CSV table of C-alpha atoms in Angstrom, one decimal:
chain,number,residue,atom,x,y,z
A,1,UNK,CA,0.0,0.0,0.0
A,2,UNK,CA,1.7,3.1,-1.2
A,3,UNK,CA,0.7,5.8,1.2
A,4,UNK,CA,2.7,8.5,-0.5
A,5,UNK,CA,2.7,8.8,-4.3
A,6,UNK,CA,4.6,10.8,-6.8
A,7,UNK,CA,3.0,10.0,-10.1
A,8,UNK,CA,5.5,11.9,-12.3
A,9,UNK,CA,8.9,10.0,-12.5
A,10,UNK,CA,10.6,12.8,-14.3
A,11,UNK,CA,10.2,16.6,-15.1
A,12,UNK,CA,12.2,18.8,-17.5
A,13,UNK,CA,12.1,22.6,-17.1
A,14,UNK,CA,13.9,25.4,-18.6
A,15,UNK,CA,16.2,27.5,-16.5
A,16,UNK,CA,14.3,30.5,-15.0
A,17,UNK,CA,10.9,28.9,-15.3
A,18,UNK,CA,8.8,27.4,-12.5
A,19,UNK,CA,9.2,23.8,-11.5
A,20,UNK,CA,6.1,22.1,-10.0
A,21,UNK,CA,6.5,18.7,-8.3
A,22,UNK,CA,3.4,17.0,-7.1
A,23,UNK,CA,2.7,14.4,-4.4
A,24,UNK,CA,-0.5,12.6,-3.2
A,25,UNK,CA,-1.1,10.8,0.1
A,26,UNK,CA,-3.8,8.6,1.5
A,27,UNK,CA,-3.3,8.8,5.3
A,28,UNK,CA,-5.1,11.7,6.8
A,29,UNK,CA,-3.1,11.1,10.1
A,30,UNK,CA,0.1,12.4,8.7
A,31,UNK,CA,1.5,15.2,10.9
A,32,UNK,CA,4.1,16.8,8.7
A,33,UNK,CA,5.0,16.7,5.0
A,34,UNK,CA,8.5,17.1,3.7
A,35,UNK,CA,10.5,17.5,0.5
A,36,UNK,CA,14.0,16.2,0.1
A,37,UNK,CA,16.5,16.5,-2.6
A,38,UNK,CA,18.7,13.7,-3.5
A,39,UNK,CA,21.8,13.0,-5.6
A,40,UNK,CA,22.9,9.5,-6.5
A,41,UNK,CA,25.0,7.7,-3.8
A,42,UNK,CA,24.3,10.5,-1.3
A,43,UNK,CA,21.7,10.8,1.5
A,44,UNK,CA,18.6,13.0,1.1
A,45,UNK,CA,19.0,16.6,1.9
A,46,UNK,CA,16.0,18.4,3.6
A,47,UNK,CA,14.5,21.2,1.6
A,48,UNK,CA,11.3,22.3,3.2
A,49,UNK,CA,8.4,21.0,5.2
A,50,UNK,CA,4.8,21.9,6.0
A,51,UNK,CA,2.7,21.1,9.0
A,52,UNK,CA,-0.7,19.5,8.5
A,53,UNK,CA,-2.3,22.6,10.0
A,54,UNK,CA,-0.9,24.9,7.3
A,55,UNK,CA,-1.6,25.2,3.7
A,56,UNK,CA,1.5,27.0,2.5
A,57,UNK,CA,5.2,27.4,3.5
A,58,UNK,CA,7.8,29.4,1.7
A,59,UNK,CA,11.5,29.4,2.0
A,60,UNK,CA,13.4,31.4,-0.6
A,61,UNK,CA,12.8,29.9,-4.0
A,62,UNK,CA,10.9,27.0,-2.6
A,63,UNK,CA,7.2,27.0,-1.7
A,64,UNK,CA,5.2,24.0,-0.6
A,65,UNK,CA,1.4,23.9,-0.9
A,66,UNK,CA,-0.8,21.5,1.0
A,67,UNK,CA,-4.4,20.8,0.0
A,68,UNK,CA,-5.8,18.5,2.8
A,69,UNK,CA,-9.1,18.0,1.3
A,70,UNK,CA,-7.5,16.6,-1.9
A,71,UNK,CA,-4.7,14.9,0.1
A,72,UNK,CA,-2.3,16.6,-2.3
A,73,UNK,CA,0.9,18.7,-1.9
A,74,UNK,CA,3.2,20.3,-4.3
A,75,UNK,CA,6.6,21.9,-4.4
A,76,UNK,CA,7.2,25.0,-6.4
A,77,UNK,CA,10.7,26.1,-7.4
A,78,UNK,CA,10.9,29.6,-8.8
A,79,UNK,CA,13.1,30.4,-10.6
A,80,UNK,CA,14.5,27.0,-11.5
A,81,UNK,CA,18.3,26.7,-11.8
A,82,UNK,CA,20.5,24.0,-13.3
A,83,UNK,CA,21.7,23.2,-9.8
A,84,UNK,CA,18.3,22.1,-8.9
A,85,UNK,CA,18.6,19.1,-11.1
A,86,UNK,CA,18.3,16.1,-8.8
A,87,UNK,CA,15.7,13.6,-7.6
A,88,UNK,CA,13.0,15.1,-5.4
A,89,UNK,CA,11.3,13.0,-2.8
A,90,UNK,CA,8.1,13.8,-1.0
A,91,UNK,CA,7.7,12.3,2.5
A,92,UNK,CA,5.2,12.3,5.3
A,93,UNK,CA,5.6,11.8,9.0
A,94,UNK,CA,3.2,10.8,11.7
A,95,UNK,CA,3.1,12.4,15.2
A,96,UNK,CA,6.0,11.9,17.6
A,97,UNK,CA,8.1,9.8,15.4
A,98,UNK,CA,11.0,10.1,12.9
A,99,UNK,CA,9.5,7.4,10.7
A,100,UNK,CA,9.1,8.8,7.2
A,101,UNK,CA,7.1,7.5,4.5
A,102,UNK,CA,8.6,8.4,1.1
A,103,UNK,CA,7.2,8.7,-2.3
A,104,UNK,CA,9.0,7.2,-5.2
A,105,UNK,CA,10.7,10.4,-6.3
A,106,UNK,CA,10.6,12.7,-9.3
A,107,UNK,CA,13.8,13.4,-11.4
A,108,UNK,CA,14.0,17.1,-12.1
A,109,UNK,CA,16.2,18.3,-15.0
A,110,UNK,CA,16.6,22.0,-15.4
A,111,UNK,CA,18.2,22.8,-18.7
A,112,UNK,CA,19.7,26.2,-19.8
B,1,UNK,CA,29.9,19.8,13.5
B,2,UNK,CA,30.4,16.3,11.9
B,3,UNK,CA,27.5,14.8,10.1
B,4,UNK,CA,25.9,11.4,10.2
B,5,UNK,CA,28.7,8.8,9.5
B,6,UNK,CA,28.0,5.5,8.0
B,7,UNK,CA,30.5,2.7,7.6
B,8,UNK,CA,31.3,0.9,5.4
B,9,UNK,CA,30.4,3.1,2.4
B,10,UNK,CA,30.6,0.2,-0.1
B,11,UNK,CA,30.6,-3.5,0.4
B,12,UNK,CA,30.0,-6.7,-1.7
B,13,UNK,CA,28.7,-9.9,-0.2
B,14,UNK,CA,27.5,-13.2,-1.6
B,15,UNK,CA,24.1,-14.8,-1.0
B,16,UNK,CA,23.7,-16.5,2.3
B,17,UNK,CA,26.2,-14.3,4.1
B,18,UNK,CA,25.4,-11.7,6.7
B,19,UNK,CA,26.3,-8.1,6.9
B,20,UNK,CA,26.6,-5.5,9.7
B,21,UNK,CA,26.3,-1.8,8.9
B,22,UNK,CA,27.2,1.0,11.3
B,23,UNK,CA,25.8,4.5,11.9
B,24,UNK,CA,27.3,7.2,14.1
B,25,UNK,CA,24.8,10.0,14.6
B,26,UNK,CA,25.5,13.6,14.9
B,27,UNK,CA,27.0,14.4,18.3
B,28,UNK,CA,24.1,14.9,20.8
B,29,UNK,CA,21.5,13.2,18.6
B,30,UNK,CA,19.7,10.3,20.3
B,31,UNK,CA,17.3,9.2,17.7
B,32,UNK,CA,18.5,7.0,14.8
B,33,UNK,CA,16.4,5.7,11.9
B,34,UNK,CA,17.3,3.4,9.0
B,35,UNK,CA,16.0,3.3,5.4
B,36,UNK,CA,16.6,1.1,2.4
B,37,UNK,CA,16.7,2.6,-1.1
B,38,UNK,CA,16.3,0.3,-4.1
B,39,UNK,CA,15.4,1.2,-7.7
B,40,UNK,CA,12.1,-0.7,-7.6
B,41,UNK,CA,10.8,0.2,-4.1
B,42,UNK,CA,12.3,3.6,-3.5
B,43,UNK,CA,13.1,4.7,0.1
B,44,UNK,CA,11.6,2.4,2.7
B,45,UNK,CA,11.7,2.7,6.4
B,46,UNK,CA,13.5,-0.1,8.3
B,47,UNK,CA,13.7,0.9,12.0
B,48,UNK,CA,13.7,3.8,14.4
B,49,UNK,CA,15.6,3.8,17.7
B,50,UNK,CA,15.6,6.2,20.6
B,51,UNK,CA,17.6,5.9,23.7
B,52,UNK,CA,18.5,2.2,22.9
B,53,UNK,CA,14.8,1.3,22.4
B,54,UNK,CA,13.2,0.4,19.0
B,55,UNK,CA,10.3,2.6,18.6
B,56,UNK,CA,9.1,1.6,15.1
B,57,UNK,CA,9.9,-1.1,12.7
B,58,UNK,CA,9.1,-1.3,9.0
B,59,UNK,CA,7.6,-4.1,7.0
B,60,UNK,CA,10.8,-6.2,6.5
B,61,UNK,CA,11.5,-9.8,7.3
B,62,UNK,CA,13.1,-10.9,10.5
B,63,UNK,CA,16.4,-11.2,8.7
B,64,UNK,CA,16.7,-7.5,9.2
B,65,UNK,CA,17.6,-6.5,12.7
B,66,UNK,CA,19.1,-3.5,14.4
B,67,UNK,CA,20.2,-2.0,17.7
B,68,UNK,CA,21.3,1.1,19.4
B,69,UNK,CA,24.1,1.6,21.9
B,70,UNK,CA,24.2,3.8,24.9
B,71,UNK,CA,26.4,6.3,22.9
B,72,UNK,CA,23.5,6.5,20.3
B,73,UNK,CA,25.6,4.7,17.7
B,74,UNK,CA,23.5,2.2,15.8
B,75,UNK,CA,24.0,-1.0,13.8
B,76,UNK,CA,21.8,-2.9,11.5
B,77,UNK,CA,22.3,-6.5,10.5
B,78,UNK,CA,21.0,-8.4,7.6
B,79,UNK,CA,21.4,-12.2,7.8
B,80,UNK,CA,21.1,-14.8,5.0
B,81,UNK,CA,21.5,-12.2,2.3
B,82,UNK,CA,19.5,-12.4,-0.8
B,83,UNK,CA,20.0,-10.8,-4.2
B,84,UNK,CA,17.1,-8.4,-3.5
B,85,UNK,CA,18.9,-7.0,-0.5
B,86,UNK,CA,21.2,-5.1,-2.7
B,87,UNK,CA,20.6,-1.5,-2.0
B,88,UNK,CA,21.7,1.8,-0.5
B,89,UNK,CA,21.1,1.7,3.3
B,90,UNK,CA,20.7,5.2,4.8
B,91,UNK,CA,20.9,6.2,8.4
B,92,UNK,CA,19.3,9.4,9.8
B,93,UNK,CA,19.7,11.0,13.1
B,94,UNK,CA,17.9,13.7,15.1
B,95,UNK,CA,18.0,15.1,18.6
B,96,UNK,CA,14.7,13.6,19.8
B,97,UNK,CA,12.3,11.3,17.9
B,98,UNK,CA,9.5,13.3,16.5
B,99,UNK,CA,11.2,16.6,17.1
B,100,UNK,CA,11.8,19.6,14.9
B,101,UNK,CA,11.1,18.4,11.4
B,102,UNK,CA,14.1,20.2,9.9
B,103,UNK,CA,16.6,18.6,12.2
B,104,UNK,CA,16.6,15.1,10.8
B,105,UNK,CA,19.8,14.5,8.9
B,106,UNK,CA,20.8,11.7,6.6
B,107,UNK,CA,24.2,10.0,6.2
B,108,UNK,CA,25.6,9.2,2.8
B,109,UNK,CA,24.6,5.6,3.0
B,110,UNK,CA,26.2,2.2,2.7
B,111,UNK,CA,26.0,0.7,-0.7
B,112,UNK,CA,25.5,-3.1,-0.4
B,113,UNK,CA,25.8,-5.3,-3.4
B,114,UNK,CA,24.9,-9.1,-3.0
B,115,UNK,CA,26.2,-11.4,-5.7
Protein backbone atom coordinates (compact mmCIF):
# COMPACT_ATOMS: atom_id res chain seq x y z
CA UNK A 1 0.00 0.00 0.00
CA UNK A 2 1.74 3.13 -1.26
CA UNK A 3 0.65 5.81 1.20
CA UNK A 4 2.68 8.56 -0.51
CA UNK A 5 2.72 8.77 -4.29
CA UNK A 6 4.62 10.82 -6.81
CA UNK A 7 3.03 10.03 -10.13
CA UNK A 8 5.52 11.85 -12.33
CA UNK A 9 8.85 10.01 -12.49
CA UNK A 10 10.53 12.86 -14.32
CA UNK A 11 10.16 16.55 -15.13
CA UNK A 12 12.15 18.75 -17.46
CA UNK A 13 12.07 22.55 -17.06
CA UNK A 14 13.92 25.43 -18.65
CA UNK A 15 16.17 27.55 -16.45
CA UNK A 16 14.34 30.53 -15.00
CA UNK A 17 10.90 28.94 -15.28
CA UNK A 18 8.81 27.40 -12.53
CA UNK A 19 9.16 23.75 -11.54
CA UNK A 20 6.11 22.14 -9.97
CA UNK A 21 6.49 18.74 -8.34
CA UNK A 22 3.39 16.94 -7.11
CA UNK A 23 2.67 14.42 -4.39
CA UNK A 24 -0.48 12.63 -3.22
CA UNK A 25 -1.07 10.81 0.04
CA UNK A 26 -3.75 8.57 1.47
CA UNK A 27 -3.29 8.71 5.26
CA UNK A 28 -5.04 11.68 6.84
CA UNK A 29 -3.14 11.12 10.11
CA UNK A 30 0.17 12.41 8.78
CA UNK A 31 1.51 15.26 10.92
CA UNK A 32 4.14 16.78 8.64
CA UNK A 33 5.00 16.66 4.98
CA UNK A 34 8.52 17.15 3.71
CA UNK A 35 10.47 17.51 0.52
CA UNK A 36 13.98 16.13 0.14
CA UNK A 37 16.49 16.55 -2.66
CA UNK A 38 18.78 13.66 -3.46
CA UNK A 39 21.82 13.02 -5.63
CA UNK A 40 22.97 9.48 -6.51
CA UNK A 41 24.99 7.72 -3.79
CA UNK A 42 24.24 10.49 -1.29
CA UNK A 43 21.75 10.83 1.52
CA UNK A 44 18.63 12.96 1.05
CA UNK A 45 18.97 16.65 1.91
CA UNK A 46 16.05 18.35 3.62
CA UNK A 47 14.50 21.17 1.59
CA UNK A 48 11.28 22.34 3.14
CA UNK A 49 8.39 21.04 5.22
CA UNK A 50 4.81 21.90 6.02
CA UNK A 51 2.72 21.09 9.04
CA UNK A 52 -0.66 19.47 8.46
CA UNK A 53 -2.31 22.56 9.98
CA UNK A 54 -0.87 24.90 7.35
CA UNK A 55 -1.62 25.25 3.66
CA UNK A 56 1.53 27.04 2.52
CA UNK A 57 5.16 27.37 3.54
CA UNK A 58 7.76 29.40 1.74
CA UNK A 59 11.56 29.40 1.95
CA UNK A 60 13.38 31.44 -0.65
CA UNK A 61 12.80 29.93 -4.08
CA UNK A 62 10.92 26.97 -2.61
CA UNK A 63 7.23 26.97 -1.71
CA UNK A 64 5.19 23.98 -0.60
CA UNK A 65 1.40 23.96 -0.86
CA UNK A 66 -0.84 21.54 1.02
CA UNK A 67 -4.42 20.76 0.02
CA UNK A 68 -5.76 18.54 2.80
CA UNK A 69 -9.15 17.96 1.24
CA UNK A 70 -7.51 16.60 -1.89
CA UNK A 71 -4.68 14.92 0.09
CA UNK A 72 -2.26 16.62 -2.27
CA UNK A 73 0.89 18.68 -1.88
CA UNK A 74 3.15 20.36 -4.34
CA UNK A 75 6.61 21.91 -4.38
CA UNK A 76 7.16 25.02 -6.45
CA UNK A 77 10.68 26.11 -7.37
CA UNK A 78 10.92 29.62 -8.78
CA UNK A 79 13.09 30.42 -10.64
CA UNK A 80 14.50 27.01 -11.50
CA UNK A 81 18.28 26.74 -11.76
CA UNK A 82 20.49 24.04 -13.32
CA UNK A 83 21.79 23.22 -9.82
CA UNK A 84 18.26 22.16 -8.89
CA UNK A 85 18.61 19.12 -11.14
CA UNK A 86 18.24 16.10 -8.82
CA UNK A 87 15.68 13.58 -7.63
CA UNK A 88 13.04 15.09 -5.34
CA UNK A 89 11.27 12.97 -2.77
CA UNK A 90 8.06 13.81 -1.02
CA UNK A 91 7.75 12.31 2.47
CA UNK A 92 5.21 12.24 5.26
CA UNK A 93 5.63 11.82 9.00
CA UNK A 94 3.25 10.83 11.73
CA UNK A 95 3.08 12.36 15.19
CA UNK A 96 5.99 11.92 17.63
CA UNK A 97 8.15 9.79 15.38
CA UNK A 98 11.03 10.09 12.93
CA UNK A 99 9.50 7.43 10.70
CA UNK A 100 9.14 8.88 7.21
CA UNK A 101 7.02 7.45 4.43
CA UNK A 102 8.60 8.41 1.12
CA UNK A 103 7.17 8.75 -2.34
CA UNK A 104 8.98 7.16 -5.27
CA UNK A 105 10.67 10.38 -6.34
CA UNK A 106 10.60 12.73 -9.33
CA UNK A 107 13.75 13.38 -11.33
CA UNK A 108 13.95 17.08 -12.14
CA UNK A 109 16.15 18.28 -14.95
CA UNK A 110 16.65 22.01 -15.40
CA UNK A 111 18.21 22.87 -18.75
CA UNK A 112 19.72 26.20 -19.83
CA UNK B 1 29.88 19.76 13.46
CA UNK B 2 30.42 16.35 11.94
CA UNK B 3 27.47 14.84 10.11
CA UNK B 4 25.98 11.37 10.24
CA UNK B 5 28.71 8.83 9.51
CA UNK B 6 27.98 5.47 7.96
CA UNK B 7 30.45 2.64 7.54
CA UNK B 8 31.34 0.93 5.38
CA UNK B 9 30.41 3.08 2.38
CA UNK B 10 30.59 0.19 -0.06
CA UNK B 11 30.60 -3.55 0.39
CA UNK B 12 30.08 -6.68 -1.64
CA UNK B 13 28.70 -9.90 -0.18
CA UNK B 14 27.47 -13.19 -1.56
CA UNK B 15 24.09 -14.80 -1.06
CA UNK B 16 23.69 -16.47 2.31
CA UNK B 17 26.23 -14.29 4.08
CA UNK B 18 25.38 -11.73 6.71
CA UNK B 19 26.32 -8.07 6.95
CA UNK B 20 26.54 -5.46 9.68
CA UNK B 21 26.28 -1.76 8.90
CA UNK B 22 27.19 0.98 11.32
CA UNK B 23 25.85 4.48 11.87
CA UNK B 24 27.32 7.20 14.07
CA UNK B 25 24.78 9.99 14.58
CA UNK B 26 25.53 13.66 14.90
CA UNK B 27 26.97 14.41 18.33
CA UNK B 28 24.13 14.89 20.80
CA UNK B 29 21.52 13.20 18.63
CA UNK B 30 19.69 10.37 20.37
CA UNK B 31 17.32 9.21 17.66
CA UNK B 32 18.51 7.04 14.77
CA UNK B 33 16.43 5.65 11.93
CA UNK B 34 17.33 3.42 9.00
CA UNK B 35 16.04 3.31 5.42
CA UNK B 36 16.60 1.08 2.41
CA UNK B 37 16.70 2.55 -1.07
CA UNK B 38 16.27 0.31 -4.10
CA UNK B 39 15.40 1.23 -7.70
CA UNK B 40 12.16 -0.73 -7.55
CA UNK B 41 10.85 0.16 -4.09
CA UNK B 42 12.29 3.61 -3.48
CA UNK B 43 13.09 4.69 0.07
CA UNK B 44 11.58 2.40 2.66
CA UNK B 45 11.66 2.72 6.43
CA UNK B 46 13.45 -0.06 8.31
CA UNK B 47 13.77 0.89 12.01
CA UNK B 48 13.70 3.79 14.42
CA UNK B 49 15.65 3.83 17.69
CA UNK B 50 15.61 6.29 20.56
CA UNK B 51 17.62 5.87 23.74
CA UNK B 52 18.47 2.26 22.86
CA UNK B 53 14.81 1.33 22.37
CA UNK B 54 13.26 0.38 19.05
CA UNK B 55 10.27 2.67 18.57
CA UNK B 56 9.13 1.62 15.12
CA UNK B 57 9.87 -1.17 12.68
CA UNK B 58 9.12 -1.26 8.99
CA UNK B 59 7.65 -4.11 6.99
CA UNK B 60 10.80 -6.16 6.51
CA UNK B 61 11.48 -9.83 7.26
CA UNK B 62 13.13 -10.93 10.49
CA UNK B 63 16.46 -11.23 8.68
CA UNK B 64 16.74 -7.48 9.17
CA UNK B 65 17.60 -6.44 12.70
CA UNK B 66 19.12 -3.48 14.44
CA UNK B 67 20.19 -2.06 17.73
CA UNK B 68 21.31 1.16 19.33
CA UNK B 69 24.06 1.53 21.88
CA UNK B 70 24.25 3.77 24.92
CA UNK B 71 26.35 6.29 22.96
CA UNK B 72 23.52 6.48 20.37
CA UNK B 73 25.56 4.72 17.69
CA UNK B 74 23.46 2.18 15.82
CA UNK B 75 24.04 -0.96 13.83
CA UNK B 76 21.81 -2.90 11.51
CA UNK B 77 22.33 -6.50 10.53
CA UNK B 78 21.02 -8.48 7.60
CA UNK B 79 21.39 -12.24 7.81
CA UNK B 80 21.13 -14.84 5.03
CA UNK B 81 21.57 -12.23 2.34
CA UNK B 82 19.46 -12.41 -0.81
CA UNK B 83 20.07 -10.76 -4.18
CA UNK B 84 17.16 -8.42 -3.49
CA UNK B 85 18.93 -7.01 -0.45
CA UNK B 86 21.27 -5.11 -2.76
CA UNK B 87 20.51 -1.49 -1.94
CA UNK B 88 21.68 1.78 -0.51
CA UNK B 89 21.12 1.71 3.25
CA UNK B 90 20.65 5.14 4.77
CA UNK B 91 20.83 6.21 8.37
CA UNK B 92 19.30 9.39 9.75
CA UNK B 93 19.66 11.03 13.14
CA UNK B 94 17.87 13.68 15.13
CA UNK B 95 17.99 15.16 18.62
CA UNK B 96 14.76 13.57 19.78
CA UNK B 97 12.35 11.33 17.93
CA UNK B 98 9.50 13.31 16.49
CA UNK B 99 11.23 16.62 17.13
CA UNK B 100 11.85 19.59 14.88
CA UNK B 101 11.13 18.40 11.37
CA UNK B 102 14.10 20.23 9.89
CA UNK B 103 16.57 18.59 12.24
CA UNK B 104 16.56 15.10 10.75
CA UNK B 105 19.85 14.55 8.94
CA UNK B 106 20.83 11.69 6.67
CA UNK B 107 24.20 10.06 6.19
CA UNK B 108 25.62 9.26 2.76
CA UNK B 109 24.63 5.63 3.01
CA UNK B 110 26.20 2.20 2.74
CA UNK B 111 25.97 0.66 -0.71
CA UNK B 112 25.50 -3.12 -0.37
CA UNK B 113 25.85 -5.38 -3.40
CA UNK B 114 24.85 -9.03 -3.03
CA UNK B 115 26.22 -11.42 -5.66
